[in-house]
PDB file of C-alpha atoms in Angstrom:
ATOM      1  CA  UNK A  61       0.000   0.000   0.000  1.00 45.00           C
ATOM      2  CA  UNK A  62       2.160   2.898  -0.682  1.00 50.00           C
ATOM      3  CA  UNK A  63       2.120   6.084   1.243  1.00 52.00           C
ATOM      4  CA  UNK A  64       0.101   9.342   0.745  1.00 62.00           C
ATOM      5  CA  UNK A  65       2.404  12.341   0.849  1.00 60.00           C
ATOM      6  CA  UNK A  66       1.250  13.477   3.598  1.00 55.00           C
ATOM      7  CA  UNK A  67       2.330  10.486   5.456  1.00 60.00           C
ATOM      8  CA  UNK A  68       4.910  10.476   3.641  1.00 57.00           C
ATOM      9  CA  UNK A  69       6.414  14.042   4.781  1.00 60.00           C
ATOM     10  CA  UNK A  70       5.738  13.286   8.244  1.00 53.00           C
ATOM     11  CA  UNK A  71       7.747   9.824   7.873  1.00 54.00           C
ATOM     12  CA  UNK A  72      10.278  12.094   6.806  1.00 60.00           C
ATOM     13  CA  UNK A  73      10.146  14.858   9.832  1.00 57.00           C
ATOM     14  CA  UNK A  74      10.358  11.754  12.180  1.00 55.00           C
ATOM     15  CA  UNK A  75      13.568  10.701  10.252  1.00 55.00           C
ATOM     16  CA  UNK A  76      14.816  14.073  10.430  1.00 61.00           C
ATOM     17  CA  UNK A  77      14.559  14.293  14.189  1.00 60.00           C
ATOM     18  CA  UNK A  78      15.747  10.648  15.307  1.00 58.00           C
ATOM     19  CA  UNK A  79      19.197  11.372  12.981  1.00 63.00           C
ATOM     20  CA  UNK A  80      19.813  15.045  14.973  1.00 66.00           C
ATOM     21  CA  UNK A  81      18.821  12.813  18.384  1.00 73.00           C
ATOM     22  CA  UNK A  82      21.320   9.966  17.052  1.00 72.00           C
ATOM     23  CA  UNK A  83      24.302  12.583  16.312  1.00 78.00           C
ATOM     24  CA  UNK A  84      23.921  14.808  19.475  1.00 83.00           C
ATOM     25  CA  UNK A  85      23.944  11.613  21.226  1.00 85.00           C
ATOM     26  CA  UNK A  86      27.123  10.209  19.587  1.00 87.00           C
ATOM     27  CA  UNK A  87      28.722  14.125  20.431  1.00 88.00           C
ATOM     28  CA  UNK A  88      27.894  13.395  23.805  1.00 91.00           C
ATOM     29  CA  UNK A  89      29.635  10.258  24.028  1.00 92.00           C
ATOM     30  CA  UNK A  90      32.408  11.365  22.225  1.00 92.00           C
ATOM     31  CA  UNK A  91      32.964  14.735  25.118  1.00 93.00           C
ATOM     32  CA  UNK A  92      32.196  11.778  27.516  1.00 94.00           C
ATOM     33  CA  UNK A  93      35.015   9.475  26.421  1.00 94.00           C
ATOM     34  CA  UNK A  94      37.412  12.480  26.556  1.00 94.00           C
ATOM     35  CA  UNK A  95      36.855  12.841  30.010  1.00 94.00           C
ATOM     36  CA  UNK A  96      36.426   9.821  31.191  1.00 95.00           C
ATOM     37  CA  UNK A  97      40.067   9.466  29.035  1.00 95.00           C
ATOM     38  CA  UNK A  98      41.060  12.458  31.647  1.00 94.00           C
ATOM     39  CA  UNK A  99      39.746  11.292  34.952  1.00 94.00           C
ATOM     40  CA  UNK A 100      41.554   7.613  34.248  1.00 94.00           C
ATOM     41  CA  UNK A 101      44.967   9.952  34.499  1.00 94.00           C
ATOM     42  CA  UNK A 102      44.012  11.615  37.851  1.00 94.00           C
ATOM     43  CA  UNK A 103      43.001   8.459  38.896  1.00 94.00           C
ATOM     44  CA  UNK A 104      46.764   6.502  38.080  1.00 93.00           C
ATOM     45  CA  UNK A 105      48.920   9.424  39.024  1.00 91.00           C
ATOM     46  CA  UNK A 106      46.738  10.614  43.237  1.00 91.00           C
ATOM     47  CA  UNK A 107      48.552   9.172  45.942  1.00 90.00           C
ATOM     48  CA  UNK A 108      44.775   9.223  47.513  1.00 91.00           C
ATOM     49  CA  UNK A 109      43.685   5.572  46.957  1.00 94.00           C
ATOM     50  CA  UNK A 110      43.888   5.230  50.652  1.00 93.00           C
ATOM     51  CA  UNK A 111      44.364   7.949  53.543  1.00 90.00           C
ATOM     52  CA  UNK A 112      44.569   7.684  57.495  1.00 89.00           C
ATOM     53  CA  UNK A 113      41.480   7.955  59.270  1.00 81.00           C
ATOM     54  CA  UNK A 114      41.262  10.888  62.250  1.00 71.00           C
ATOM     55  CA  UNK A 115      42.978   9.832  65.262  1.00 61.00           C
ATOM     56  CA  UNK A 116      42.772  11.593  68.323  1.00 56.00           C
ATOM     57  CA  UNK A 117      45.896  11.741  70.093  1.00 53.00           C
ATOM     58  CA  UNK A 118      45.840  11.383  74.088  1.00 53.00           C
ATOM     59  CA  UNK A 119      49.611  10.695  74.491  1.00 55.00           C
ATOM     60  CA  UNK A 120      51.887   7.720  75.848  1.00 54.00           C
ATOM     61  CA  UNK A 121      53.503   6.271  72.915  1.00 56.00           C
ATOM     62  CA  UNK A 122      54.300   7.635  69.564  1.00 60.00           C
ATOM     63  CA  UNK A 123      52.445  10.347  67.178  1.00 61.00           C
ATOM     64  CA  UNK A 124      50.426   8.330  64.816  1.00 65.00           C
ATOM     65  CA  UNK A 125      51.158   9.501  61.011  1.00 78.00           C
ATOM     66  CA  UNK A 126      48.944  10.511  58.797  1.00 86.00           C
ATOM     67  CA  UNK A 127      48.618  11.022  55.424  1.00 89.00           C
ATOM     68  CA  UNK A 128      47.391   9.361  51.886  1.00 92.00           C
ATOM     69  CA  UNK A 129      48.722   6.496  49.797  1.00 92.00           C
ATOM     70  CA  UNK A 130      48.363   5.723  45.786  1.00 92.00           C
ATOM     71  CA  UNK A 131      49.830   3.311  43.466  1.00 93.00           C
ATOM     72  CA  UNK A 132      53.188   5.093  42.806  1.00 92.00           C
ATOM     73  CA  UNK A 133      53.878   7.447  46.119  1.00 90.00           C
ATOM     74  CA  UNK A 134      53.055   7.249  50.013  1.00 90.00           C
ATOM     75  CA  UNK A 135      52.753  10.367  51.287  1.00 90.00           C
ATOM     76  CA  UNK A 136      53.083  11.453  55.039  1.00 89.00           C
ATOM     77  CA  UNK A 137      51.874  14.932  56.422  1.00 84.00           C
ATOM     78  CA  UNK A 138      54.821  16.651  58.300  1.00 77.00           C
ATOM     79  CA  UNK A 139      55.540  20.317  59.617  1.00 73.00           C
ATOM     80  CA  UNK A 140      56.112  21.405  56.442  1.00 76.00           C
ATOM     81  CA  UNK A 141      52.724  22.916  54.265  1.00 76.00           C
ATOM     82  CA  UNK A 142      53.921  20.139  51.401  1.00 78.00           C
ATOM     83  CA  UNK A 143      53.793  16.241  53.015  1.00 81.00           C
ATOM     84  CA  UNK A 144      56.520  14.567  52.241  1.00 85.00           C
ATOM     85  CA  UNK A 145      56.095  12.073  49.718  1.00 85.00           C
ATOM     86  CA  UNK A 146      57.896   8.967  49.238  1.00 84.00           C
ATOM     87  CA  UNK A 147      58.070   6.775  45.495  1.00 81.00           C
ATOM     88  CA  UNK A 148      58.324   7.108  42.070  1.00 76.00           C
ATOM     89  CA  UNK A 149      55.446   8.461  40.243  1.00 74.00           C
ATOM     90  CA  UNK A 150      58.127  10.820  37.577  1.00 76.00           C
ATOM     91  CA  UNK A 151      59.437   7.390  36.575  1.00 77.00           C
ATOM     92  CA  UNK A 152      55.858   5.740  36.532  1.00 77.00           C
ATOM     93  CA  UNK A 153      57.560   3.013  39.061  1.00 86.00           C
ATOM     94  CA  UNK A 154      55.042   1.852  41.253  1.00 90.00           C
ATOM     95  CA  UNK A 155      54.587   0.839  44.865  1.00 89.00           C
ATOM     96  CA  UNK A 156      56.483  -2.418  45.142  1.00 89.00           C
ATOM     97  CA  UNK A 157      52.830  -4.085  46.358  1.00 91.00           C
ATOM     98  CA  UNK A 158      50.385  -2.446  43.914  1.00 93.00           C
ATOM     99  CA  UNK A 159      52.292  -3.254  40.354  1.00 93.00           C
ATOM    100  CA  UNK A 160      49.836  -5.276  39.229  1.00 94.00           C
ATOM    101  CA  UNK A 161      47.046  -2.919  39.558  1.00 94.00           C
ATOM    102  CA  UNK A 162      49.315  -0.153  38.585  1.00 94.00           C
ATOM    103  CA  UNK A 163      49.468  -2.063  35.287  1.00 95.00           C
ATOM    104  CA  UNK A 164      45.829  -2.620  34.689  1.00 96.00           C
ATOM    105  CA  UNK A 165      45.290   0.874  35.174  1.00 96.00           C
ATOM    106  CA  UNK A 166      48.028   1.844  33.099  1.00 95.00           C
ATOM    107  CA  UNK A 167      46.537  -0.354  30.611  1.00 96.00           C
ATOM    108  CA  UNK A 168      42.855   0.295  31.118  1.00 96.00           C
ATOM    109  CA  UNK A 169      44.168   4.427  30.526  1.00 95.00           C
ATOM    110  CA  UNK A 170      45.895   3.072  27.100  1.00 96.00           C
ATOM    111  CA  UNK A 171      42.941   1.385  25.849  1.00 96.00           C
ATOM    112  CA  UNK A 172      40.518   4.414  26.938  1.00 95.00           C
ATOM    113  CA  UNK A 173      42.943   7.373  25.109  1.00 95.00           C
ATOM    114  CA  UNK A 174      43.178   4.864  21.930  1.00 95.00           C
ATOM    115  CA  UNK A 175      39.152   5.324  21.766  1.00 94.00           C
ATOM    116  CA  UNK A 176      40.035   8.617  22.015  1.00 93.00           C
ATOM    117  CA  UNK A 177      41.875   8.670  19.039  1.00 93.00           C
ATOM    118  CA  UNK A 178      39.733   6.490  17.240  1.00 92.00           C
ATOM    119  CA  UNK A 179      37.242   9.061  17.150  1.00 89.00           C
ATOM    120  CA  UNK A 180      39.606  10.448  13.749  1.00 89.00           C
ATOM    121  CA  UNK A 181      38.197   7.574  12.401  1.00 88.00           C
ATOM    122  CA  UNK A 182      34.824   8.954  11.441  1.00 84.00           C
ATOM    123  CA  UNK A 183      36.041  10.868   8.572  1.00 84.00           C
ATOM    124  CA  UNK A 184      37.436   7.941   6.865  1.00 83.00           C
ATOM    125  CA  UNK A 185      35.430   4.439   7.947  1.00 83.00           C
ATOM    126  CA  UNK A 186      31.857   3.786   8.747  1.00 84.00           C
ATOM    127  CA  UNK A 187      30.554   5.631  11.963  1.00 84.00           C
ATOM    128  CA  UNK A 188      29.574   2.170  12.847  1.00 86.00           C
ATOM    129  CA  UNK A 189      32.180   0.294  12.621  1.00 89.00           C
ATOM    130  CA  UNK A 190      34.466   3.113  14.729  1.00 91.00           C
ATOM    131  CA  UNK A 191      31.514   3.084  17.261  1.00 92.00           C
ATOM    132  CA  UNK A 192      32.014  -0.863  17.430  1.00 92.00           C
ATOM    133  CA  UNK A 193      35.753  -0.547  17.673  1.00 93.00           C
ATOM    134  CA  UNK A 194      35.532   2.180  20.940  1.00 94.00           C
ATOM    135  CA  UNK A 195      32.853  -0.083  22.780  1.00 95.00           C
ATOM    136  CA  UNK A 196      35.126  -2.838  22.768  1.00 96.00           C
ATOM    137  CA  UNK A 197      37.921  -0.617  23.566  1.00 96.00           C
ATOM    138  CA  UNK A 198      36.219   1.035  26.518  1.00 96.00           C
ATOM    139  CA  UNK A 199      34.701  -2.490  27.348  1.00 96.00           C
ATOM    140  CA  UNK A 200      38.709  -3.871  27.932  1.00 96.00           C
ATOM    141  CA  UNK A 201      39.324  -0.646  29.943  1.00 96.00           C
ATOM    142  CA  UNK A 202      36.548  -0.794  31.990  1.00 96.00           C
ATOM    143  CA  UNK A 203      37.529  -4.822  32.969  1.00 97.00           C
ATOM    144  CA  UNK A 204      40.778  -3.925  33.666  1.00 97.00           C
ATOM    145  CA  UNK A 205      39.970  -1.035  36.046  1.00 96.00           C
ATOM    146  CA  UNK A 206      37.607  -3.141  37.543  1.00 97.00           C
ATOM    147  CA  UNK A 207      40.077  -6.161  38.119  1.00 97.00           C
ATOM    148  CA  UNK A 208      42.849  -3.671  39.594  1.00 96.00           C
ATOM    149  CA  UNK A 209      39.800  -2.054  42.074  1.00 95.00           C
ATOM    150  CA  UNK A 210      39.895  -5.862  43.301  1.00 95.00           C
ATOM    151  CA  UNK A 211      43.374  -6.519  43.415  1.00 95.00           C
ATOM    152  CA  UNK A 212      44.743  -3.060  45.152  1.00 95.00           C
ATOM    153  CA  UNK A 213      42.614  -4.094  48.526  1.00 93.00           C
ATOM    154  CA  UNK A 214      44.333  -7.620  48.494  1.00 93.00           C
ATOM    155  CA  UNK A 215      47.422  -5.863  48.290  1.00 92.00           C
ATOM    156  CA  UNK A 216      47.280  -4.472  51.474  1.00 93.00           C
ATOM    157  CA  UNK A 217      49.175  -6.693  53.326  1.00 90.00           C
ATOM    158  CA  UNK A 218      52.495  -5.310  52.468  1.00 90.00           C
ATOM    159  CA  UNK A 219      54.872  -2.955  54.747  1.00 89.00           C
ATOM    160  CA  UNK A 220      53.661   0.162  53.077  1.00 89.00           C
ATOM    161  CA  UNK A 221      50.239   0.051  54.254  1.00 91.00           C
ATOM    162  CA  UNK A 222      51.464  -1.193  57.751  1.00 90.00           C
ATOM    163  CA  UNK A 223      53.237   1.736  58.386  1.00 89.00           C
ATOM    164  CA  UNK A 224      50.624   4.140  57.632  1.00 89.00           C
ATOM    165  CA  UNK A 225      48.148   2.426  58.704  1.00 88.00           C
ATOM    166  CA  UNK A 226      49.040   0.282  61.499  1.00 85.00           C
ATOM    167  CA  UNK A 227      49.823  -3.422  62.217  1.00 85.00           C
ATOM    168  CA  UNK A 228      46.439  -4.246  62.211  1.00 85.00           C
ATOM    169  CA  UNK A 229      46.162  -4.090  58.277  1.00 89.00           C
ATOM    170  CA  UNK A 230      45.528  -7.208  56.512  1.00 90.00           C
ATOM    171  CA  UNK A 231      44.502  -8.158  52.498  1.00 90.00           C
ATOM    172  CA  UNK A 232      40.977  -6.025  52.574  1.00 90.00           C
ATOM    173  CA  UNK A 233      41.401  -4.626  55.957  1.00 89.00           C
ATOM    174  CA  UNK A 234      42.849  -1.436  56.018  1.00 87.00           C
ATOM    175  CA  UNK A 235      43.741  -0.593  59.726  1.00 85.00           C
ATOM    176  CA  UNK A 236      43.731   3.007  60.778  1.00 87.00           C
ATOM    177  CA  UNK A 237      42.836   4.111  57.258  1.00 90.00           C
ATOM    178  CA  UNK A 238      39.740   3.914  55.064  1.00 91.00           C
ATOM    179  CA  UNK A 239      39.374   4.153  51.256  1.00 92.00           C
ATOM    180  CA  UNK A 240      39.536   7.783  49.649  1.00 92.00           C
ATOM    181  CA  UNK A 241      38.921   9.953  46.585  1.00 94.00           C
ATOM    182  CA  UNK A 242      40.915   8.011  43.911  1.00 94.00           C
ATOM    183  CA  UNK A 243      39.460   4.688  44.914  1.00 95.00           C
ATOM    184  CA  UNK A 244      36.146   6.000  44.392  1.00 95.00           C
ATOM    185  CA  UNK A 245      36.832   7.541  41.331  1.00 95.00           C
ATOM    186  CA  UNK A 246      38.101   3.999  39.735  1.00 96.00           C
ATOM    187  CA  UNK A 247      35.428   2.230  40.925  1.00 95.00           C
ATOM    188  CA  UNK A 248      33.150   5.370  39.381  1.00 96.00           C
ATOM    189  CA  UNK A 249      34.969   4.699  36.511  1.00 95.00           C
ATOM    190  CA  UNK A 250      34.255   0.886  36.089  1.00 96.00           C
ATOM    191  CA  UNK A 251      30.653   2.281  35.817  1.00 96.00           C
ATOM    192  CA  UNK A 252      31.411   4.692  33.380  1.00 95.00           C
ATOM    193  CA  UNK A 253      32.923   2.493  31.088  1.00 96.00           C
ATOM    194  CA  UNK A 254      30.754  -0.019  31.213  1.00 96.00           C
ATOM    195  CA  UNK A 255      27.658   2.789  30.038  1.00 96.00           C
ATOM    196  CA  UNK A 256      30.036   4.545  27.220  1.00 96.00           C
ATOM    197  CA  UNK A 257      30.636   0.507  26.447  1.00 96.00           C
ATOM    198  CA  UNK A 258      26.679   0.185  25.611  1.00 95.00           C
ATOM    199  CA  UNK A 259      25.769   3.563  24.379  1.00 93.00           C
ATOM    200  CA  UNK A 260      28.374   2.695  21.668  1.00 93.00           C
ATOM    201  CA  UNK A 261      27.352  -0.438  21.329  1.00 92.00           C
ATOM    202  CA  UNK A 262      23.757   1.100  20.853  1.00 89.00           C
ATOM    203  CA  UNK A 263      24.851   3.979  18.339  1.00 88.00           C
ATOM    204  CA  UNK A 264      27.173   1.101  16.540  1.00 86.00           C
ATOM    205  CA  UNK A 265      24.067  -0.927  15.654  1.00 84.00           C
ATOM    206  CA  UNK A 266      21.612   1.339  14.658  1.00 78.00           C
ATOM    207  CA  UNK A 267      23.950   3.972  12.748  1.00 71.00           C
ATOM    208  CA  UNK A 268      23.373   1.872   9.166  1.00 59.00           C
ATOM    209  CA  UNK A 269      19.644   1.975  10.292  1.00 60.00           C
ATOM    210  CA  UNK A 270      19.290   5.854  10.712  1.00 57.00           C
ATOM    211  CA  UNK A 271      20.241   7.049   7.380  1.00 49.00           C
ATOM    212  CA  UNK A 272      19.862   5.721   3.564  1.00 49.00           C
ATOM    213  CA  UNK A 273      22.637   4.980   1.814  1.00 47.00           C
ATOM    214  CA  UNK A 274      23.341   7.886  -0.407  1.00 43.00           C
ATOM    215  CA  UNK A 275      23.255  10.553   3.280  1.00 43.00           C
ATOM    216  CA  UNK A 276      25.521   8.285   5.162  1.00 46.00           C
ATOM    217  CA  UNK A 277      28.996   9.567   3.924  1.00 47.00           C
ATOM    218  CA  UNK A 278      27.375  13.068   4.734  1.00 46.00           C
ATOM    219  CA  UNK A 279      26.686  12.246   7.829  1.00 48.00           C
ATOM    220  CA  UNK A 280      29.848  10.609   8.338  1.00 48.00           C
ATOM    221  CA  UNK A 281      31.152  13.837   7.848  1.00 49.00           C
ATOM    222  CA  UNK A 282      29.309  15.800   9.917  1.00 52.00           C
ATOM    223  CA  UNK A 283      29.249  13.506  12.975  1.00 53.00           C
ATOM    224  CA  UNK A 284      33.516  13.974  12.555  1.00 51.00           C
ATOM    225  CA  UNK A 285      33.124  17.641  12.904  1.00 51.00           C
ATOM    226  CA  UNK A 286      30.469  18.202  15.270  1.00 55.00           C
ATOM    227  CA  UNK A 287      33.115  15.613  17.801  1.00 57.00           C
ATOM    228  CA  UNK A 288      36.024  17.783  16.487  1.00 52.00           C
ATOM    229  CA  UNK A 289      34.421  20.880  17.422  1.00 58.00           C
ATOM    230  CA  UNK A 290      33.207  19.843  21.020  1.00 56.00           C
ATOM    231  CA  UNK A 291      36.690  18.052  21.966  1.00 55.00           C
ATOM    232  CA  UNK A 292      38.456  21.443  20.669  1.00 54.00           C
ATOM    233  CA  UNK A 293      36.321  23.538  22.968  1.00 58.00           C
ATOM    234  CA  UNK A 294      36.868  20.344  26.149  1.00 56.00           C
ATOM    235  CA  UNK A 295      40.403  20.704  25.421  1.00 52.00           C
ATOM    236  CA  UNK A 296      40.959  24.570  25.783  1.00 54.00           C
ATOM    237  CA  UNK A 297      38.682  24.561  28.530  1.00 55.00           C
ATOM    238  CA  UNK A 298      40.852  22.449  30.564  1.00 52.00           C
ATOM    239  CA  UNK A 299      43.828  24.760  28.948  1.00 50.00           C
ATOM    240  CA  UNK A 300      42.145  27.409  30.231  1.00 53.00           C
ATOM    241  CA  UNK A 301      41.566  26.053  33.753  1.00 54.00           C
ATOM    242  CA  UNK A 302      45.586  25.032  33.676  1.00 49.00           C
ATOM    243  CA  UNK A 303      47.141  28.142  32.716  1.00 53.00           C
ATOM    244  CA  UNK A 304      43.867  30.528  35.110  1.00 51.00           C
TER     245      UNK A 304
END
């Protein structure tokens, strides 16, 4: 039965309407991969996966220390404004107990900034394929983020965290310290990944299904530049925020 034009026109309207949805959606993703890209970094570089819980001090034995602890650097507050921190993060050498998930966040960061860079790839290969490629990148990031959240608590047994934190630290018992920012953020970031994951997934599988074939390269093109344009103005945002 074919279509009055009429119907026809408002067929077309509806089109018009889910493609604009479709492509500010895939923007979206595309400013949220960029930072999630960024908060992976603040997460592997903060010494504040773990920090001393408030003690109150009634005398009789020694000054309990305080301070934070990360994958690459203890640090300890002291008299001076700046706590003295002791590792390696210029030389990316971690903590002698946290390698392992120093290197599934090192690797989870890799995968996350190469679907960052993947996101050229819309002005030369299908939108859905590249959409494909960055789900399955940000699905590998997100598992190994999640498998170094489990694996830095069973690390605690180790002489680091005992003398921050006490004697009374064991694998998943932290002593005289709790969890802070950083550990939050990863396991935040787990979550993140695992949403970007499906969204792209989602925008993977239906991006033949928006358009007909003679619009697609079109809209190849402008999906590429509407992305360009929003990670320009992400990127000298945080410039600006760096150099304020």
């Amino acid at each position: 039965m074919a279509m009055t034009p009429h119907t026809a026109e408002v067929a077309r309207l509806y089109q018009t309407e889910f493609i604009r949805s479709a492509r500010a959606v895939g923007v979206l993703w595309a400013v949220c991969t960029l930072c999630f890209a960024i908060i992976e970094v603040v997460i592997l570089i903060q010494p504040s996966w773990v920090g001393t819980r408030e003690v109150h001090y009634h005398g009789g034995g020694p000054v309990p220390k305080t301070g934070t602890l990360g994958l690459f650097e203890v640090c300890v507050e002291s008299d001076w404004p700046v706590p003295e921190c002791r590792g390696s993060l210029s030389t990316l050498t971690p903590l002698p107990a946290f390698q392992s998930p120093a290197v599934l966040v090192c690797m989870s960061l890799t995968m996350v900034w190469s679907s960052v860079g993947c996101l050229s790839l819309f002005r030369f290969c299908n939108a859905a394929t590249v959409y494909k490629i960055c789900a399955w990148l940000q699905l590998t990031a997100g598992f190994c983020l999640a498998l170094a959240c489990v694996l830095f608590p069973d690390s605690w047994d180790c002489a680091d965290m005992r003398d921050l934190c006490g004697d009374g630290v064991t694998s998943f018992s932290s002593g005289n310290c709790s969890v802070h920012w950083a550990f939050v953020l990863a396991l935040l970031g787990v979550l993140d990944a695992a949403i970007l994951a499906t969204l792209a997934f989602v925008l993977g599988n239906r991006q033949d299904a928006l358009l007909p074939e003679d619009t697609k390269d079109g809209e190849k093109s402008t999906i590429y530049y509407n992305t360009h344009n929003a990670l320009c103005n992400i990127f000298c945002y945080y410039t600006a925020i760096l150099s304020g």
